[in-house]
Tab-separated table of C-alpha atoms in Angstrom:
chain	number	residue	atom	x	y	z
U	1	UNK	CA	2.943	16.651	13.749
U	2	UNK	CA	0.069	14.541	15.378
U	3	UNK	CA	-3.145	15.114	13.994
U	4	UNK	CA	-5.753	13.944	16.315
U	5	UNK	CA	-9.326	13.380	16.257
U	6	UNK	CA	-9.588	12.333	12.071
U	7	UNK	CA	-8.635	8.425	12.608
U	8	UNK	CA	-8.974	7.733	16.982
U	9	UNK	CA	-10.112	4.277	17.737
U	10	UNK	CA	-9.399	3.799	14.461
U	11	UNK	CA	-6.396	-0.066	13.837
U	12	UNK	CA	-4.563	0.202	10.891
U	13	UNK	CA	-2.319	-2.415	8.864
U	14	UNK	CA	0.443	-1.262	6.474
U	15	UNK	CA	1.614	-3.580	4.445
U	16	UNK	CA	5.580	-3.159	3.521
U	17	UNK	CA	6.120	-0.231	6.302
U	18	UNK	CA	9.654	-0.353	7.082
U	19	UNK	CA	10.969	2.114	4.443
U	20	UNK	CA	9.988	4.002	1.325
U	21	UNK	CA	5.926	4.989	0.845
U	22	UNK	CA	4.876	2.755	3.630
U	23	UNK	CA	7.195	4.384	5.847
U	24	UNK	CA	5.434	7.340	4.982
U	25	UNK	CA	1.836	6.242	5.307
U	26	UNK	CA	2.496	4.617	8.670
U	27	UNK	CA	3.648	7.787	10.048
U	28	UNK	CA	0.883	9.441	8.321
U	29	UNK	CA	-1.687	7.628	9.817
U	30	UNK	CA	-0.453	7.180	12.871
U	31	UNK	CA	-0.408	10.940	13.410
U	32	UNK	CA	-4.169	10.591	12.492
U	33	UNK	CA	-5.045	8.869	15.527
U	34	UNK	CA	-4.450	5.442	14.254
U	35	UNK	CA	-2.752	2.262	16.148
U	36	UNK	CA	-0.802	1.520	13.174
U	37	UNK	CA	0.940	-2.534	12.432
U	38	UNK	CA	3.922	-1.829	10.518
U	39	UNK	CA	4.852	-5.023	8.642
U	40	UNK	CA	7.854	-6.255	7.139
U	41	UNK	CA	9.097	-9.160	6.101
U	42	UNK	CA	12.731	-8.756	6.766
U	43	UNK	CA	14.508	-5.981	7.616
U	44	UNK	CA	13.188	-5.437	11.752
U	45	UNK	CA	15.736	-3.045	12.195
U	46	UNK	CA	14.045	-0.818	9.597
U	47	UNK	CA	10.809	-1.419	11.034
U	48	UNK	CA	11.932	-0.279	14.077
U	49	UNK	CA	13.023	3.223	12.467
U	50	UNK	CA	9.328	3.472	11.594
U	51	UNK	CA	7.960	2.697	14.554
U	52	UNK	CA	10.120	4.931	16.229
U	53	UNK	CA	8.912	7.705	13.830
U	54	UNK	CA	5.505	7.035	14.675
U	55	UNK	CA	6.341	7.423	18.464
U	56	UNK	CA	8.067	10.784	18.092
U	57	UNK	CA	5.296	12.095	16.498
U	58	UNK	CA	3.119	10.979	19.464
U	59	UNK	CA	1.567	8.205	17.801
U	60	UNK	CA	0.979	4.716	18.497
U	61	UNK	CA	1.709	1.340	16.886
U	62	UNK	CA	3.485	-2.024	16.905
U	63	UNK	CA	5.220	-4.361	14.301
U	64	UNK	CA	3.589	-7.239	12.329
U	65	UNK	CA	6.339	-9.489	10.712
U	66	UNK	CA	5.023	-11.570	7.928
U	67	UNK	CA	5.067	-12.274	4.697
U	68	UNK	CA	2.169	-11.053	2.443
U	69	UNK	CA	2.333	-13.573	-0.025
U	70	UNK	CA	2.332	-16.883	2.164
U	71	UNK	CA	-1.328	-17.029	3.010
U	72	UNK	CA	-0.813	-19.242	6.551
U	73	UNK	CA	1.263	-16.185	7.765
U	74	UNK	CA	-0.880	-13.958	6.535
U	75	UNK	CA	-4.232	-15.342	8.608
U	76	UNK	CA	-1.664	-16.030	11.922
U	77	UNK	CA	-0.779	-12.028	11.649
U	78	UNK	CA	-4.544	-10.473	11.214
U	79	UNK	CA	-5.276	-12.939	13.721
U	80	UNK	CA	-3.218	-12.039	16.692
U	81	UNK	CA	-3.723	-8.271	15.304
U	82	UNK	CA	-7.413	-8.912	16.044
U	83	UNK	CA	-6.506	-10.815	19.385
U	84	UNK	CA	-4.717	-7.438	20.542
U	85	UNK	CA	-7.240	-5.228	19.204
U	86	UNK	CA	-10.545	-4.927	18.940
U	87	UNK	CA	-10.834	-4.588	15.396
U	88	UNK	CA	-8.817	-3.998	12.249
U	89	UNK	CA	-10.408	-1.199	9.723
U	90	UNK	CA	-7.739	-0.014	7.586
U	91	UNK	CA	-5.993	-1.883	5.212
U	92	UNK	CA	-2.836	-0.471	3.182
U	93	UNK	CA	-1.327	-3.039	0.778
U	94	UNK	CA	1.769	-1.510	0.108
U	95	UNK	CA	4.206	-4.257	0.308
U	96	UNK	CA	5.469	-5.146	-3.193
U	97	UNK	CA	8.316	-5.907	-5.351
U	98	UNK	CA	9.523	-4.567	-9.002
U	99	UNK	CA	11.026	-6.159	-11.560
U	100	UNK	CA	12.668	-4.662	-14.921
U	101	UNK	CA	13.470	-6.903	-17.140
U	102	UNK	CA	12.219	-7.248	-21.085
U	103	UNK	CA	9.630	-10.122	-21.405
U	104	UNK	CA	11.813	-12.652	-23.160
U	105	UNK	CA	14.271	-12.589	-20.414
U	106	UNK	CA	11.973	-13.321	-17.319
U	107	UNK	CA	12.100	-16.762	-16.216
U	108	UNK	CA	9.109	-18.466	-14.781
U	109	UNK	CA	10.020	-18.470	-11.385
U	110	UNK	CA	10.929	-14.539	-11.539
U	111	UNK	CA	7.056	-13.951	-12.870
U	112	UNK	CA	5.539	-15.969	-10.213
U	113	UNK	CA	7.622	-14.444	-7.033
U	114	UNK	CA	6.358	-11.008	-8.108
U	115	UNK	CA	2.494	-12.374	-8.688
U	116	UNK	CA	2.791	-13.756	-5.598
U	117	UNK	CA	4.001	-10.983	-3.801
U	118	UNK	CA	1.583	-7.800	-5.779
U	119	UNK	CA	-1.079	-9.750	-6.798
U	120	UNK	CA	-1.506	-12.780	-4.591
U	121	UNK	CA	-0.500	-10.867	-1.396
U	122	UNK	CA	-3.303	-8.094	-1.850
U	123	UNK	CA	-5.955	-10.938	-2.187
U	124	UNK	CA	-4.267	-12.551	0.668
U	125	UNK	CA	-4.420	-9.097	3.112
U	126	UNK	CA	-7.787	-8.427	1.967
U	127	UNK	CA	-9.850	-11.377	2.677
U	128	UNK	CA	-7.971	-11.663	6.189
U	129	UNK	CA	-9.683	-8.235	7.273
U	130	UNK	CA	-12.875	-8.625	5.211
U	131	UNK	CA	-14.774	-10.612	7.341
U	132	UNK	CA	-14.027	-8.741	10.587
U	133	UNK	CA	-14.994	-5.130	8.238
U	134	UNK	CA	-18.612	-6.787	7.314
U	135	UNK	CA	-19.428	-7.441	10.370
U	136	UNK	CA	-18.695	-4.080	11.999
U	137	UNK	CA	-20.115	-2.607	8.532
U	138	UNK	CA	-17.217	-0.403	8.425
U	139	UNK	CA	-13.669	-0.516	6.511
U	140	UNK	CA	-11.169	1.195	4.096
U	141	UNK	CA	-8.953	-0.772	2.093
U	142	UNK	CA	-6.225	1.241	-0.136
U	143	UNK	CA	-4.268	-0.938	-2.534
U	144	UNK	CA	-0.941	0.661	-4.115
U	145	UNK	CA	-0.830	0.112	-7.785
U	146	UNK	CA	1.856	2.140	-10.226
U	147	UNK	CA	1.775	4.423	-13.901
U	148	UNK	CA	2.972	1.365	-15.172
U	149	UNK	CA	-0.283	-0.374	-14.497
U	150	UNK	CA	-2.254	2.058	-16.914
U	151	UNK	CA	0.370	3.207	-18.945
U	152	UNK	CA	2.673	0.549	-19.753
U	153	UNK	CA	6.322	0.819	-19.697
U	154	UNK	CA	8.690	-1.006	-22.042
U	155	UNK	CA	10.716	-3.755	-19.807
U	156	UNK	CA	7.947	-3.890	-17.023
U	157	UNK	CA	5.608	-6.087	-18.733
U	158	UNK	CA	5.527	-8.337	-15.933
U	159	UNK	CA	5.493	-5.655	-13.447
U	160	UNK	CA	2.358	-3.787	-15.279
U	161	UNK	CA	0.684	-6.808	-15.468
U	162	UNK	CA	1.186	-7.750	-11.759
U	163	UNK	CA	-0.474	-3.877	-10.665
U	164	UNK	CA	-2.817	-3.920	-13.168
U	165	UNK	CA	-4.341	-6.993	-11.698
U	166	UNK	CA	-4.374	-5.345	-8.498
U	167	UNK	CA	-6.269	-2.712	-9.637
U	168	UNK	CA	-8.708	-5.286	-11.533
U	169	UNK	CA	-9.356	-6.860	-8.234
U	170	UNK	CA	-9.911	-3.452	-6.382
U	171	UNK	CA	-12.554	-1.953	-8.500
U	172	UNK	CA	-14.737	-5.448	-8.486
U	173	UNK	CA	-14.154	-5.740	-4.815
U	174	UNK	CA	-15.470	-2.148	-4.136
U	175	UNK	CA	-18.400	-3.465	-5.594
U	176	UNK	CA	-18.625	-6.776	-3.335
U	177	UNK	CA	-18.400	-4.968	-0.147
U	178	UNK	CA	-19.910	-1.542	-1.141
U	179	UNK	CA	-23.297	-2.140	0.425
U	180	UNK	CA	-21.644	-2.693	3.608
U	181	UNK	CA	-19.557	0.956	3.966
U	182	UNK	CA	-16.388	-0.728	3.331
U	183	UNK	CA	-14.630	1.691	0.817
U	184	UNK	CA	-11.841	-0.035	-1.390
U	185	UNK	CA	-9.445	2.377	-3.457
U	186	UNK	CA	-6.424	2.488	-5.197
U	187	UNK	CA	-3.058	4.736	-5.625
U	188	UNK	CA	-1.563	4.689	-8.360
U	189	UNK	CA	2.265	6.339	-7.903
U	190	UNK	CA	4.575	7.747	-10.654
U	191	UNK	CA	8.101	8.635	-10.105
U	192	UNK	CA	8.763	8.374	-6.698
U	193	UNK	CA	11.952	9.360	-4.796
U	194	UNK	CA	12.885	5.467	-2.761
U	195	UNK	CA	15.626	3.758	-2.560
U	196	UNK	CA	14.582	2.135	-5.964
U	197	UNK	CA	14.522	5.830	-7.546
U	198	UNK	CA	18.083	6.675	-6.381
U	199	UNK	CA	20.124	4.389	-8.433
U	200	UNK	CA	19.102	5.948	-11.491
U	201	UNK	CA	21.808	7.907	-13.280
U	202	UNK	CA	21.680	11.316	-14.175
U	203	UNK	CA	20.926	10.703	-17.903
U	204	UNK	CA	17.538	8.596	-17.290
U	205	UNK	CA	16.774	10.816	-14.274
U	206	UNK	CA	16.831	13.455	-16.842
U	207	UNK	CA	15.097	11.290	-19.027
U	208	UNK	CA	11.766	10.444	-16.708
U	209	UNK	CA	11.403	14.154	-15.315
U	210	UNK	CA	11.238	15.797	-19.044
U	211	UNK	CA	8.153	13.307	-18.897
U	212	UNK	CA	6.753	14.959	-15.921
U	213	UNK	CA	4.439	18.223	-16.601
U	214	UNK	CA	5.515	19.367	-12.898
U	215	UNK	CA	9.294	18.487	-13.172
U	216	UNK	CA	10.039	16.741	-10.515
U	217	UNK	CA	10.009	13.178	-8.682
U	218	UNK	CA	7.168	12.819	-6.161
U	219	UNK	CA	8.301	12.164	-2.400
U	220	UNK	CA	6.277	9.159	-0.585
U	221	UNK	CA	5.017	12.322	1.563
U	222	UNK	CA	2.862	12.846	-1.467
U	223	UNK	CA	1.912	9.060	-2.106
U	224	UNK	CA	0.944	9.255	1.713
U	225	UNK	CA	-1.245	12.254	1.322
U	226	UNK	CA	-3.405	10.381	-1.174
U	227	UNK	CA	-3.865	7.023	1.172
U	228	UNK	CA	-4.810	9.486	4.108
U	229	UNK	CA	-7.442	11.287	2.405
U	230	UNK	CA	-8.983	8.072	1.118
U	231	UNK	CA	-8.941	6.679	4.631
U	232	UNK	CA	-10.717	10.070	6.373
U	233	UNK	CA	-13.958	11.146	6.336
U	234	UNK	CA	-13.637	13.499	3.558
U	235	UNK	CA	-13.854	10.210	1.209
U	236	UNK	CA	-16.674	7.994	2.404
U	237	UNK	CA	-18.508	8.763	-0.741
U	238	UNK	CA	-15.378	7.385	-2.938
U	239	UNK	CA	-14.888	3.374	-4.062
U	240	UNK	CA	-13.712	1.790	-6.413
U	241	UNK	CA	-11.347	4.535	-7.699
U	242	UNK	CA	-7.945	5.197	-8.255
U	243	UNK	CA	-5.989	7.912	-7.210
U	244	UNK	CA	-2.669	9.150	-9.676
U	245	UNK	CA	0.048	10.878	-7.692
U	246	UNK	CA	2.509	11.193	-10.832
U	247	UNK	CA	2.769	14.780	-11.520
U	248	UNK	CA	0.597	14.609	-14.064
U	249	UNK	CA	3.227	11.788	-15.802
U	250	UNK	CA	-0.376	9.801	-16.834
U	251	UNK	CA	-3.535	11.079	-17.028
């Protein structure tokens, strides 16, 4: 159901749209009021599900193919995004990959696709839109992060390390651009029913929920929730934080 009013006039980019969490935020934003870029790298046909999500809801937005962690393609997106629009304020870096695999057994090239993708593609998304948010004095930049960036998690070493960089880099940016009402945030997800989530078996399902005080996976409704309250009006006093929507898996 469309929410208007909270986000009008507002352009958003989500980063890694077509399915899972950014599915959800898309659609969440969108019935906000916001002209919301769904990007993907791949899979158009699921951006198109998105997109047509956002337009049954009444809302409003377009794809933006590209790849987060090539920077050229990066700057030609925000670019043409900026060409259509008049400006870009909200910045979701959702796109992201996993990887589970024990530290000993990760080849080089493995470790640098995912830096590139979590760690290199946030930096690359962020200082596309930055200049265009300093000049207008106005922006909100949510970065998605995981538990396993605070709280470790035995064969995600690699993973951890690539979110907890991310998270690094959003705290001292929300200092760099504070003075100029840009507000830069993270989430931080748990256990999250996505595609990833539903090839677990019912012995390490079992496993992860008797970890979780409120017994039970998240949905990306609830990851959404976070990004759109850190994106309204209710948190332009907030920067440099991170949100956990785990169930209370970290705290």
């Amino acid at each position: 159901m469309k929410e208007p009013g909270i986000l009008d006039n507002r352009v958003a980019l989500v980063t890694g749209a077509s399915r899972g969490i950014g599915r959800a935020v898309a659609i969440r934003l969108a019935a906000m009021g916001a002209f919301v870029y769904v990007n993907y790298l791949s899979n158009e046909e699921a951006a198109r599900e998105t997109l047509e999500a956002v337009e049954r809801i009444g809302g409003r937005g377009a794809p933006a193919p590209f790849d987060v962690a090539q920077t050229e393609s990066v700057r030609h997106a925000t670019t043409k995004i900026l060409k259509e629009q008049s400006s870009l304020d909200i910045l979701v870096n959702n796109a992201g990959m996993t990887m589970n695999a024990l530290v000993l057994r990760t080849g080089e090239a493995d470790w640098d696709a995912l830096m590139n993708t979590n760690l290199k593609g946030t930096f690359n998304c962020c200082r596309a839109v930055l200049r265009g948010m300093l000049r207008r004095r106005w922006g909100r930049i949510v970065n998605m992060v995981s538990v396993v960036a605070e709280g470790g998690n035995a064969g995600q070493a690699c993973y951890g390390a690539s979110k907890a960089g991310v998270l690094g880099f959003t705290r001292s940016l929300a200092k760099e651009v504070g003075s100029r009402n840009i507000c830069v945030n993270a989430v931080a997800p748990g256990f999250i029913e996505t595609d990833m989530t539903t090839e677990l078996d019912g012995k390490n399902r079992r496993r992860i929920l008797e970890q979780v005080p409120l017994g039970r996976m998240g949905n990306p409704g609830d990851v959404a929730a976070a990004v759109a309250f850190l994106v309204s009006p209710d948190a332009e006093y907030i920067t440099g934080q991170v949100i956990r929507v785990n169930g209370g898996l970290y705290m």
